[in-house]
């Protein structure tokens, strides 16, 4: 059975002191939930976050990693470095990495292979831009993002994959996909995976929705049968909002 997941992507926000404060607030208020709860602070604060959450069920995940095992890649972080500090899940393919740091499908496929080879669970982000949706190409774009990054994997590898559908036009814009739009795309994603692999792979993979999820809209989005949780940006930076979103699942 697939897991329900609520993850907070903190992006380039929160210094060390703010990280500690937010984590302490979150773990103090964490409701009982069947969902896995994850937070992704910036690299420099990952170790501190792991220590802070030692006695909490909140998991610390990374926002990015490099595809090489080690070497002359100034400014980059390897799979081993993450594992070594107790981080075993990594976001890969966020639209901000694609848009601002030139991460192509080819690069992302390499990162995913390296992550899986090292036993790191991958939260793979993808989603269409506004233009694609306006021109009716959103299904085609999403299918090709999935195919290029994930369809050469072995079936077994899928137990280590979490998907996060994040339509670019909904990220940080306050404009959310409607629950119906989210459900329609999530069902399409599941069908595409079932066709490429099989029904059990498709049924067992968690597909999160991301893009302006807030306490006020989370419950309705999460109520859709193919939406298994959310990847939350802005609202994950405010303890009470993130807690309310966890409660919504
Ligand atoms: P917002 O929730 O701020 O729209 O960000 C979504 C996101 O990009 C999560 O990865």
mmCIF file with all atom_site columns, C-alpha atoms and ligand atoms in Angstrom, residues 9 11 94 96 166 170-173 210-214 231-235, ligand 1:
data_model
loop_
_atom_site.group_PDB
_atom_site.id
_atom_site.type_symbol
_atom_site.label_atom_id
_atom_site.label_alt_id
_atom_site.label_comp_id
_atom_site.label_asym_id
_atom_site.label_entity_id
_atom_site.label_seq_id
_atom_site.pdbx_PDB_ins_code
_atom_site.Cartn_x
_atom_site.Cartn_y
_atom_site.Cartn_z
_atom_site.occupancy
_atom_site.B_iso_or_equiv
_atom_site.pdbx_formal_charge
_atom_site.auth_seq_id
_atom_site.auth_comp_id
_atom_site.auth_asym_id
_atom_site.auth_atom_id
_atom_site.pdbx_PDB_model_num
ATOM   1  C CA . UNK A 1 9   ? 10.371 22.121 0.950  1.00 0.00 ? 9   UNK A CA 1
ATOM   2  C CA . UNK A 1 11  ? 13.982 26.068 -0.396 1.00 0.00 ? 11  UNK A CA 1
ATOM   3  C CA . UNK A 1 94  ? 12.342 20.543 -8.680 1.00 0.00 ? 94  UNK A CA 1
ATOM   4  C CA . UNK A 1 96  ? 13.412 25.716 -9.739 1.00 0.00 ? 96  UNK A CA 1
ATOM   5  C CA . UNK A 1 166 ? 4.043  20.356 -9.235 1.00 0.00 ? 166 UNK A CA 1
ATOM   6  C CA . UNK A 1 170 ? 0.949  26.928 -9.319 1.00 0.00 ? 170 UNK A CA 1
ATOM   7  C CA . UNK A 1 171 ? 4.292  27.186 -7.506 1.00 0.00 ? 171 UNK A CA 1
ATOM   8  C CA . UNK A 1 172 ? 4.537  30.221 -5.266 1.00 0.00 ? 172 UNK A CA 1
ATOM   9  C CA . UNK A 1 173 ? 1.826  31.976 -7.256 1.00 0.00 ? 173 UNK A CA 1
ATOM   10 C CA . UNK A 1 210 ? 2.626  20.628 -4.916 1.00 0.00 ? 210 UNK A CA 1
ATOM   11 C CA . UNK A 1 211 ? 1.810  24.219 -5.777 1.00 0.00 ? 211 UNK A CA 1
ATOM   12 C CA . UNK A 1 212 ? 0.278  26.773 -3.396 1.00 0.00 ? 212 UNK A CA 1
ATOM   13 C CA . UNK A 1 213 ? -1.102 24.197 -0.967 1.00 0.00 ? 213 UNK A CA 1
ATOM   14 C CA . UNK A 1 214 ? -2.373 26.081 2.098  1.00 0.00 ? 214 UNK A CA 1
ATOM   15 C CA . UNK A 1 231 ? 4.904  18.934 -1.229 1.00 0.00 ? 231 UNK A CA 1
ATOM   16 C CA . UNK A 1 232 ? 4.528  22.282 0.437  1.00 0.00 ? 232 UNK A CA 1
ATOM   17 C CA . UNK A 1 233 ? 6.656  25.385 -0.121 1.00 0.00 ? 233 UNK A CA 1
ATOM   18 C CA . UNK A 1 234 ? 5.640  28.682 1.467  1.00 0.00 ? 234 UNK A CA 1
ATOM   19 C CA . UNK A 1 235 ? 3.133  27.277 3.940  1.00 0.00 ? 235 UNK A CA 1
HETATM 20 P P1 . LIG B 2 .   ? 4.537  26.704 -2.836 1.00 0.00 ? 1   LIG B P1 1
HETATM 21 O O1 . LIG B 2 .   ? 3.772  25.825 -1.890 1.00 0.00 ? 1   LIG B O1 1
HETATM 22 O O2 . LIG B 2 .   ? 5.169  27.882 -2.180 1.00 0.00 ? 1   LIG B O2 1
HETATM 23 O O3 . LIG B 2 .   ? 3.697  27.057 -4.028 1.00 0.00 ? 1   LIG B O3 1
HETATM 24 O O4 . LIG B 2 .   ? 5.761  25.839 -3.396 1.00 0.00 ? 1   LIG B O4 1
HETATM 25 C C1 . LIG B 2 .   ? 5.529  24.561 -3.867 1.00 0.00 ? 1   LIG B C1 1
HETATM 26 C C2 . LIG B 2 .   ? 6.838  23.906 -4.118 1.00 0.00 ? 1   LIG B C2 1
HETATM 27 O O5 . LIG B 2 .   ? 7.583  24.298 -4.994 1.00 0.00 ? 1   LIG B O5 1
HETATM 28 C C3 . LIG B 2 .   ? 7.238  22.794 -3.250 1.00 0.00 ? 1   LIG B C3 1
HETATM 29 O O6 . LIG B 2 .   ? 8.362  22.146 -3.745 1.00 0.00 ? 1   LIG B O6 1
#
